[in-house]
PDB file of C-alpha atoms in Angstrom:
ATOM      1  CA  UNK A   1     182.139  83.266 205.762  1.00  0.00           C
ATOM      2  CA  UNK A   2     179.582  80.874 207.414  1.00  0.00           C
ATOM      3  CA  UNK A   3     179.590  81.183 211.017  1.00  0.00           C
ATOM      4  CA  UNK A   4     177.930  78.459 213.328  1.00  0.00           C
ATOM      5  CA  UNK A   5     177.315  80.244 216.341  1.00  0.00           C
ATOM      6  CA  UNK A   6     177.344  78.473 219.794  1.00  0.00           C
ATOM      7  CA  UNK A   7     175.069  75.483 220.463  1.00  0.00           C
ATOM      8  CA  UNK A   8     173.960  75.347 216.753  1.00  0.00           C
ATOM      9  CA  UNK A   9     174.463  72.681 214.158  1.00  0.00           C
ATOM     10  CA  UNK A  10     174.859  72.352 210.390  1.00  0.00           C
ATOM     11  CA  UNK A  11     174.170  68.899 208.937  1.00  0.00           C
ATOM     12  CA  UNK A  12     174.226  67.891 205.248  1.00  0.00           C
ATOM     13  CA  UNK A  13     173.016  65.096 203.264  1.00  0.00           C
ATOM     14  CA  UNK A  14     176.671  63.224 202.825  1.00  0.00           C
ATOM     15  CA  UNK A  15     180.260  63.785 202.345  1.00  0.00           C
ATOM     16  CA  UNK A  16     182.690  62.147 199.987  1.00  0.00           C
ATOM     17  CA  UNK A  17     186.381  60.691 200.002  1.00  0.00           C
ATOM     18  CA  UNK A  18     187.161  61.988 196.747  1.00  0.00           C
ATOM     19  CA  UNK A  19     190.208  64.041 196.400  1.00  0.00           C
ATOM     20  CA  UNK A  20     188.478  67.031 194.329  1.00  0.00           C
ATOM     21  CA  UNK A  21     188.896  65.686 190.766  1.00  0.00           C
ATOM     22  CA  UNK A  22     186.049  63.238 191.231  1.00  0.00           C
ATOM     23  CA  UNK A  23     182.506  63.481 192.095  1.00  0.00           C
ATOM     24  CA  UNK A  24     181.329  65.861 194.825  1.00  0.00           C
ATOM     25  CA  UNK A  25     179.520  65.118 197.818  1.00  0.00           C
ATOM     26  CA  UNK A  26     175.826  65.247 198.398  1.00  0.00           C
ATOM     27  CA  UNK A  27     176.301  68.540 200.056  1.00  0.00           C
ATOM     28  CA  UNK A  28     179.098  71.086 199.310  1.00  0.00           C
ATOM     29  CA  UNK A  29     180.106  74.356 200.424  1.00  0.00           C
ATOM     30  CA  UNK A  30     181.942  76.414 197.614  1.00  0.00           C
ATOM     31  CA  UNK A  31     184.419  78.923 199.037  1.00  0.00           C
ATOM     32  CA  UNK A  32     185.670  81.313 196.366  1.00  0.00           C
ATOM     33  CA  UNK A  33     186.858  84.347 198.298  1.00  0.00           C
ATOM     34  CA  UNK A  34     189.874  85.025 200.327  1.00  0.00           C
ATOM     35  CA  UNK A  35     188.899  84.075 204.014  1.00  0.00           C
ATOM     36  CA  UNK A  36     187.601  81.232 206.222  1.00  0.00           C
ATOM     37  CA  UNK A  37     184.821  79.203 204.774  1.00  0.00           C
ATOM     38  CA  UNK A  38     183.214  77.839 207.839  1.00  0.00           C
ATOM     39  CA  UNK A  39     183.798  79.133 211.536  1.00  0.00           C
ATOM     40  CA  UNK A  40     182.654  76.595 214.357  1.00  0.00           C
ATOM     41  CA  UNK A  41     181.800  78.036 217.679  1.00  0.00           C
ATOM     42  CA  UNK A  42     181.186  76.422 221.354  1.00  0.00           C
ATOM     43  CA  UNK A  43     179.216  73.181 221.533  1.00  0.00           C
ATOM     44  CA  UNK A  44     178.479  72.889 217.951  1.00  0.00           C
ATOM     45  CA  UNK A  45     178.218  70.132 215.336  1.00  0.00           C
ATOM     46  CA  UNK A  46     179.369  70.190 211.656  1.00  0.00           C
ATOM     47  CA  UNK A  47     178.424  66.986 209.855  1.00  0.00           C
ATOM     48  CA  UNK A  48     178.070  65.173 206.371  1.00  0.00           C
ATOM     49  CA  UNK A  49     179.372  67.696 203.863  1.00  0.00           C
ATOM     50  CA  UNK A  50     182.069  68.871 202.039  1.00  0.00           C
ATOM     51  CA  UNK A  51     184.043  72.149 201.863  1.00  0.00           C
ATOM     52  CA  UNK A  52     185.593  72.812 198.816  1.00  0.00           C
ATOM     53  CA  UNK A  53     187.936  75.992 197.925  1.00  0.00           C
ATOM     54  CA  UNK A  54     190.038  77.405 195.295  1.00  0.00           C
ATOM     55  CA  UNK A  55     193.842  77.104 195.742  1.00  0.00           C
ATOM     56  CA  UNK A  56     194.187  80.710 194.316  1.00  0.00           C
ATOM     57  CA  UNK A  57     192.368  82.029 197.461  1.00  0.00           C
ATOM     58  CA  UNK A  58     193.824  82.395 200.657  1.00  0.00           C
ATOM     59  CA  UNK A  59     192.092  81.458 204.156  1.00  0.00           C
ATOM     60  CA  UNK A  60     191.194  78.233 205.954  1.00  0.00           C
ATOM     61  CA  UNK A  61     188.228  75.756 204.710  1.00  0.00           C
ATOM     62  CA  UNK A  62     187.005  75.180 208.181  1.00  0.00           C
ATOM     63  CA  UNK A  63     188.213  76.909 211.438  1.00  0.00           C
ATOM     64  CA  UNK A  64     186.966  75.411 215.039  1.00  0.00           C
ATOM     65  CA  UNK A  65     186.951  78.290 217.425  1.00  0.00           C
ATOM     66  CA  UNK A  66     185.092  76.760 220.180  1.00  0.00           C
ATOM     67  CA  UNK A  67     185.202  74.170 222.683  1.00  0.00           C
ATOM     68  CA  UNK A  68     183.241  70.907 222.695  1.00  0.00           C
ATOM     69  CA  UNK A  69     182.568  70.976 219.294  1.00  0.00           C
ATOM     70  CA  UNK A  70     182.364  68.154 216.805  1.00  0.00           C
ATOM     71  CA  UNK A  71     183.337  67.605 213.076  1.00  0.00           C
ATOM     72  CA  UNK A  72     181.835  64.402 211.970  1.00  0.00           C
ATOM     73  CA  UNK A  73     181.873  62.876 208.193  1.00  0.00           C
ATOM     74  CA  UNK A  74     183.440  66.227 206.977  1.00  0.00           C
ATOM     75  CA  UNK A  75     185.787  66.522 204.031  1.00  0.00           C
ATOM     76  CA  UNK A  76     187.731  69.818 203.131  1.00  0.00           C
ATOM     77  CA  UNK A  77     189.984  70.381 200.046  1.00  0.00           C
ATOM     78  CA  UNK A  78     191.548  72.626 197.761  1.00  0.00           C
ATOM     79  CA  UNK A  79     191.869  75.645 199.892  1.00  0.00           C
ATOM     80  CA  UNK A  80     195.025  78.236 199.852  1.00  0.00           C
ATOM     81  CA  UNK A  81     195.150  77.875 203.507  1.00  0.00           C
ATOM     82  CA  UNK A  82     194.517  74.781 205.863  1.00  0.00           C
ATOM     83  CA  UNK A  83     191.823  72.357 205.069  1.00  0.00           C
ATOM     84  CA  UNK A  84     190.797  72.604 208.664  1.00  0.00           C
ATOM     85  CA  UNK A  85     192.231  74.591 211.636  1.00  0.00           C
ATOM     86  CA  UNK A  86     191.583  73.874 215.207  1.00  0.00           C
ATOM     87  CA  UNK A  87     192.243  77.037 217.333  1.00  0.00           C
ATOM     88  CA  UNK A  88     193.774  80.379 216.309  1.00  0.00           C
ATOM     89  CA  UNK A  89     197.396  81.149 215.665  1.00  0.00           C
ATOM     90  CA  UNK A  90     196.885  85.033 216.088  1.00  0.00           C
ATOM     91  CA  UNK A  91     194.933  84.679 219.423  1.00  0.00           C
ATOM     92  CA  UNK A  92     196.358  83.298 222.583  1.00  0.00           C
ATOM     93  CA  UNK A  93     193.316  83.904 224.408  1.00  0.00           C
ATOM     94  CA  UNK A  94     191.456  81.489 222.499  1.00  0.00           C
ATOM     95  CA  UNK A  95     191.993  77.833 223.857  1.00  0.00           C
ATOM     96  CA  UNK A  96     190.039  75.526 222.031  1.00  0.00           C
ATOM     97  CA  UNK A  97     189.426  72.523 224.239  1.00  0.00           C
ATOM     98  CA  UNK A  98     187.556  68.895 224.173  1.00  0.00           C
ATOM     99  CA  UNK A  99     187.125  69.165 220.310  1.00  0.00           C
ATOM    100  CA  UNK A 100     186.355  66.307 218.439  1.00  0.00           C
ATOM    101  CA  UNK A 101     186.898  64.887 215.129  1.00  0.00           C
ATOM    102  CA  UNK A 102     185.032  61.773 213.818  1.00  0.00           C
ATOM    103  CA  UNK A 103     185.950  60.604 209.962  1.00  0.00           C
ATOM    104  CA  UNK A 104     187.120  63.799 209.002  1.00  0.00           C
ATOM    105  CA  UNK A 105     189.404  64.430 205.754  1.00  0.00           C
ATOM    106  CA  UNK A 106     191.719  67.160 204.775  1.00  0.00           C
ATOM    107  CA  UNK A 107     192.750  66.606 201.209  1.00  0.00           C
ATOM    108  CA  UNK A 108     193.908  67.564 198.087  1.00  0.00           C
ATOM    109  CA  UNK A 109     196.120  70.767 197.651  1.00  0.00           C
ATOM    110  CA  UNK A 110     195.344  72.410 201.007  1.00  0.00           C
ATOM    111  CA  UNK A 111     197.982  73.165 203.723  1.00  0.00           C
ATOM    112  CA  UNK A 112     197.280  70.675 206.431  1.00  0.00           C
ATOM    113  CA  UNK A 113     195.042  69.862 209.153  1.00  0.00           C
ATOM    114  CA  UNK A 114     196.674  72.138 211.876  1.00  0.00           C
ATOM    115  CA  UNK A 115     196.115  72.388 215.490  1.00  0.00           C
ATOM    116  CA  UNK A 116     197.247  75.485 217.550  1.00  0.00           C
ATOM    117  CA  UNK A 117     195.951  76.783 221.096  1.00  0.00           C
ATOM    118  CA  UNK A 118     194.100  73.529 221.408  1.00  0.00           C
ATOM    119  CA  UNK A 119     193.760  71.201 224.209  1.00  0.00           C
ATOM    120  CA  UNK A 120     192.509  67.651 225.047  1.00  0.00           C
ATOM    121  CA  UNK A 121     190.810  66.752 221.783  1.00  0.00           C
ATOM    122  CA  UNK A 122     189.960  63.438 220.413  1.00  0.00           C
ATOM    123  CA  UNK A 123     190.422  62.583 216.389  1.00  0.00           C
ATOM    124  CA  UNK A 124     189.325  59.125 214.960  1.00  0.00           C
ATOM    125  CA  UNK A 125     189.797  58.148 211.543  1.00  0.00           C
ATOM    126  CA  UNK A 126     191.585  61.317 210.029  1.00  0.00           C
ATOM    127  CA  UNK A 127     192.299  61.133 206.304  1.00  0.00           C
ATOM    128  CA  UNK A 128     195.151  63.487 205.399  1.00  0.00           C
ATOM    129  CA  UNK A 129     196.350  63.201 201.966  1.00  0.00           C
ATOM    130  CA  UNK A 130     197.656  64.930 198.696  1.00  0.00           C
ATOM    131  CA  UNK A 131     198.303  68.350 200.638  1.00  0.00           C
ATOM    132  CA  UNK A 132     200.466  70.866 199.573  1.00  0.00           C
ATOM    133  CA  UNK A 133     202.385  70.815 202.934  1.00  0.00           C
ATOM    134  CA  UNK A 134     202.180  68.679 205.997  1.00  0.00           C
ATOM    135  CA  UNK A 135     199.266  66.202 206.542  1.00  0.00           C
ATOM    136  CA  UNK A 136     198.906  67.154 210.229  1.00  0.00           C
ATOM    137  CA  UNK A 137     200.640  69.831 212.054  1.00  0.00           C
ATOM    138  CA  UNK A 138     200.377  70.476 215.726  1.00  0.00           C
ATOM    139  CA  UNK A 139     201.802  73.622 217.136  1.00  0.00           C
ATOM    140  CA  UNK A 140     201.304  75.178 220.501  1.00  0.00           C
ATOM    141  CA  UNK A 141     198.898  72.407 221.701  1.00  0.00           C
ATOM    142  CA  UNK A 142     198.583  69.675 224.346  1.00  0.00           C
ATOM    143  CA  UNK A 143     196.935  66.512 225.571  1.00  0.00           C
ATOM    144  CA  UNK A 144     195.107  65.445 222.491  1.00  0.00           C
ATOM    145  CA  UNK A 145     194.415  61.474 221.112  1.00  0.00           C
ATOM    146  CA  UNK A 146     194.511  60.400 217.638  1.00  0.00           C
ATOM    147  CA  UNK A 147     193.294  56.969 216.571  1.00  0.00           C
ATOM    148  CA  UNK A 148     193.661  55.538 213.288  1.00  0.00           C
ATOM    149  CA  UNK A 149     195.078  58.686 211.301  1.00  0.00           C
ATOM    150  CA  UNK A 150     196.255  58.482 207.882  1.00  0.00           C
ATOM    151  CA  UNK A 151     198.698  60.960 206.532  1.00  0.00           C
ATOM    152  CA  UNK A 152     199.828  59.959 202.798  1.00  0.00           C
ATOM    153  CA  UNK A 153     201.012  61.598 199.824  1.00  0.00           C
ATOM    154  CA  UNK A 154     201.712  65.067 201.272  1.00  0.00           C
ATOM    155  CA  UNK A 155     204.266  67.259 199.970  1.00  0.00           C
ATOM    156  CA  UNK A 156     205.621  68.133 203.551  1.00  0.00           C
ATOM    157  CA  UNK A 157     205.731  66.065 206.511  1.00  0.00           C
ATOM    158  CA  UNK A 158     203.269  63.441 207.092  1.00  0.00           C
ATOM    159  CA  UNK A 159     202.764  64.486 210.656  1.00  0.00           C
ATOM    160  CA  UNK A 160     204.688  67.552 212.226  1.00  0.00           C
ATOM    161  CA  UNK A 161     204.836  68.363 215.853  1.00  0.00           C
ATOM    162  CA  UNK A 162     206.213  71.920 216.248  1.00  0.00           C
ATOM    163  CA  UNK A 163     207.548  73.335 219.437  1.00  0.00           C
ATOM    164  CA  UNK A 164     205.119  73.124 222.423  1.00  0.00           C
ATOM    165  CA  UNK A 165     203.309  70.286 221.153  1.00  0.00           C
ATOM    166  CA  UNK A 166     203.107  68.121 224.149  1.00  0.00           C
ATOM    167  CA  UNK A 167     201.506  65.238 225.685  1.00  0.00           C
ATOM    168  CA  UNK A 168     199.768  63.993 222.438  1.00  0.00           C
ATOM    169  CA  UNK A 169     198.936  60.190 222.074  1.00  0.00           C
ATOM    170  CA  UNK A 170     198.862  58.657 218.638  1.00  0.00           C
ATOM    171  CA  UNK A 171     197.536  55.025 218.245  1.00  0.00           C
ATOM    172  CA  UNK A 172     197.671  53.200 214.808  1.00  0.00           C
ATOM    173  CA  UNK A 173     199.175  55.940 212.993  1.00  0.00           C
ATOM    174  CA  UNK A 174     199.673  55.197 209.207  1.00  0.00           C
ATOM    175  CA  UNK A 175     201.966  57.555 207.363  1.00  0.00           C
ATOM    176  CA  UNK A 176     203.370  56.708 203.472  1.00  0.00           C
ATOM    177  CA  UNK A 177     204.789  58.607 200.694  1.00  0.00           C
ATOM    178  CA  UNK A 178     205.346  62.141 202.435  1.00  0.00           C
ATOM    179  CA  UNK A 179     207.981  63.954 200.836  1.00  0.00           C
ATOM    180  CA  UNK A 180     209.734  65.652 203.681  1.00  0.00           C
ATOM    181  CA  UNK A 181     209.097  62.931 206.564  1.00  0.00           C
ATOM    182  CA  UNK A 182     206.921  60.477 207.683  1.00  0.00           C
ATOM    183  CA  UNK A 183     207.052  62.104 211.197  1.00  0.00           C
ATOM    184  CA  UNK A 184     208.942  64.978 212.376  1.00  0.00           C
ATOM    185  CA  UNK A 185     209.089  65.900 216.024  1.00  0.00           C
ATOM    186  CA  UNK A 186     210.819  69.558 216.477  1.00  0.00           C
ATOM    187  CA  UNK A 187     212.927  70.599 219.432  1.00  0.00           C
ATOM    188  CA  UNK A 188     210.702  71.336 222.677  1.00  0.00           C
ATOM    189  CA  UNK A 189     207.932  69.069 221.403  1.00  0.00           C
ATOM    190  CA  UNK A 190     207.974  66.774 224.226  1.00  0.00           C
ATOM    191  CA  UNK A 191     206.053  63.845 226.144  1.00  0.00           C
ATOM    192  CA  UNK A 192     204.149  62.643 223.048  1.00  0.00           C
ATOM    193  CA  UNK A 193     203.320  59.004 222.437  1.00  0.00           C
ATOM    194  CA  UNK A 194     203.273  56.890 219.248  1.00  0.00           C
ATOM    195  CA  UNK A 195     202.023  53.288 219.616  1.00  0.00           C
ATOM    196  CA  UNK A 196     201.578  50.769 216.561  1.00  0.00           C
ATOM    197  CA  UNK A 197     202.629  52.991 214.017  1.00  0.00           C
ATOM    198  CA  UNK A 198     203.163  51.908 210.201  1.00  0.00           C
ATOM    199  CA  UNK A 199     205.627  54.335 208.473  1.00  0.00           C
ATOM    200  CA  UNK A 200     205.721  53.486 204.691  1.00  0.00           C
ATOM    201  CA  UNK A 201     208.811  55.409 203.663  1.00  0.00           C
ATOM    202  CA  UNK A 202     209.889  57.025 200.509  1.00  0.00           C
ATOM    203  CA  UNK A 203     212.606  59.376 201.637  1.00  0.00           C
ATOM    204  CA  UNK A 204     213.356  60.171 205.226  1.00  0.00           C
ATOM    205  CA  UNK A 205     211.572  58.008 207.747  1.00  0.00           C
ATOM    206  CA  UNK A 206     211.181  60.033 210.926  1.00  0.00           C
ATOM    207  CA  UNK A 207     212.918  62.582 212.915  1.00  0.00           C
ATOM    208  CA  UNK A 208     212.864  63.084 216.858  1.00  0.00           C
ATOM    209  CA  UNK A 209     214.506  66.339 217.874  1.00  0.00           C
ATOM    210  CA  UNK A 210     212.257  66.534 221.035  1.00  0.00           C
ATOM    211  CA  UNK A 211     212.770  65.027 224.346  1.00  0.00           C
ATOM    212  CA  UNK A 212     210.796  62.505 226.396  1.00  0.00           C
ATOM    213  CA  UNK A 213     208.974  61.307 223.404  1.00  0.00           C
ATOM    214  CA  UNK A 214     208.170  57.435 223.320  1.00  0.00           C
ATOM    215  CA  UNK A 215     208.071  56.002 219.689  1.00  0.00           C
ATOM    216  CA  UNK A 216     207.031  52.277 219.341  1.00  0.00           C
ATOM    217  CA  UNK A 217     207.871  52.069 215.596  1.00  0.00           C
ATOM    218  CA  UNK A 218     207.224  49.143 213.163  1.00  0.00           C
ATOM    219  CA  UNK A 219     210.145  48.237 210.793  1.00  0.00           C
ATOM    220  CA  UNK A 220     209.035  49.304 207.188  1.00  0.00           C
ATOM    221  CA  UNK A 221     210.979  50.845 204.600  1.00  0.00           C
ATOM    222  CA  UNK A 222     214.141  52.379 205.360  1.00  0.00           C
ATOM    223  CA  UNK A 223     213.408  52.910 209.054  1.00  0.00           C
ATOM    224  CA  UNK A 224     215.859  50.621 210.879  1.00  0.00           C
ATOM    225  CA  UNK A 225     215.051  48.916 214.400  1.00  0.00           C
ATOM    226  CA  UNK A 226     211.712  47.421 214.456  1.00  0.00           C
ATOM    227  CA  UNK A 227     209.804  48.381 217.775  1.00  0.00           C
ATOM    228  CA  UNK A 228     212.770  50.777 218.739  1.00  0.00           C
ATOM    229  CA  UNK A 229     212.398  53.143 221.815  1.00  0.00           C
ATOM    230  CA  UNK A 230     213.968  56.438 221.349  1.00  0.00           C
ATOM    231  CA  UNK A 231     214.113  59.189 223.948  1.00  0.00           C
ATOM    232  CA  UNK A 232     211.616  57.222 226.139  1.00  0.00           C
ATOM    233  CA  UNK A 233     209.936  58.576 228.990  1.00  0.00           C
ATOM    234  CA  UNK A 234     211.456  57.508 232.396  1.00  0.00           C
ATOM    235  CA  UNK A 235     209.214  55.430 234.442  1.00  0.00           C
ATOM    236  CA  UNK A 236     209.971  55.794 238.225  1.00  0.00           C
ATOM    237  CA  UNK A 237     208.753  53.713 241.089  1.00  0.00           C
ATOM    238  CA  UNK A 238     207.546  56.168 243.692  1.00  0.00           C
ATOM    239  CA  UNK A 239     207.247  54.158 246.925  1.00  0.00           C
ATOM    240  CA  UNK A 240     206.088  55.697 250.297  1.00  0.00           C
TER     241      UNK A 240
END
């Protein structure tokens, strides 16, 4: 495991959008063991490189365990675990806050990009495709914003919000050809906002079992009712 300690950065010479069958990036970290490939601490920057694994090995490609850290122009692929994980499933004392992802890809036979115990992050231009599970999975995490995320051709859900995924905002989400569903919101995943979505469906369109979620959807494929609002947040006029 490569550990980037607090206030340090690791910068390569370029990443790639190839899905693992084409050319590698200019800088590649090859992970061939059971465990996490790269761990990112507080106030760090990981940029301009690819982390490539082997699907026969367990463990995540990249795990962010520190707040205010940035992943920029990074691609992670072919891992037995998650391509990228923000937070830690097994340690409730770790709460990764104010993280940032800019032009980040988790693709090709990994599990997902997963957020758990992560707060108030920002993700711009995510590319999450051809994974052996969900494209994006959000667990016990709150208050993050996603701009222009793509979740496509994943064998699970395009995007899945599990219980206690709360107050996340999605703008311009694009999902297509995900096997289980384009978007699934589980019970107790509440107060999430989706605006300007493009759901290109193959099977199920989207499932909302939470409460107080606002979804402004575009009518694509077998999703009825263009710009439908389901289980919308109540807006009250509080006057003095």
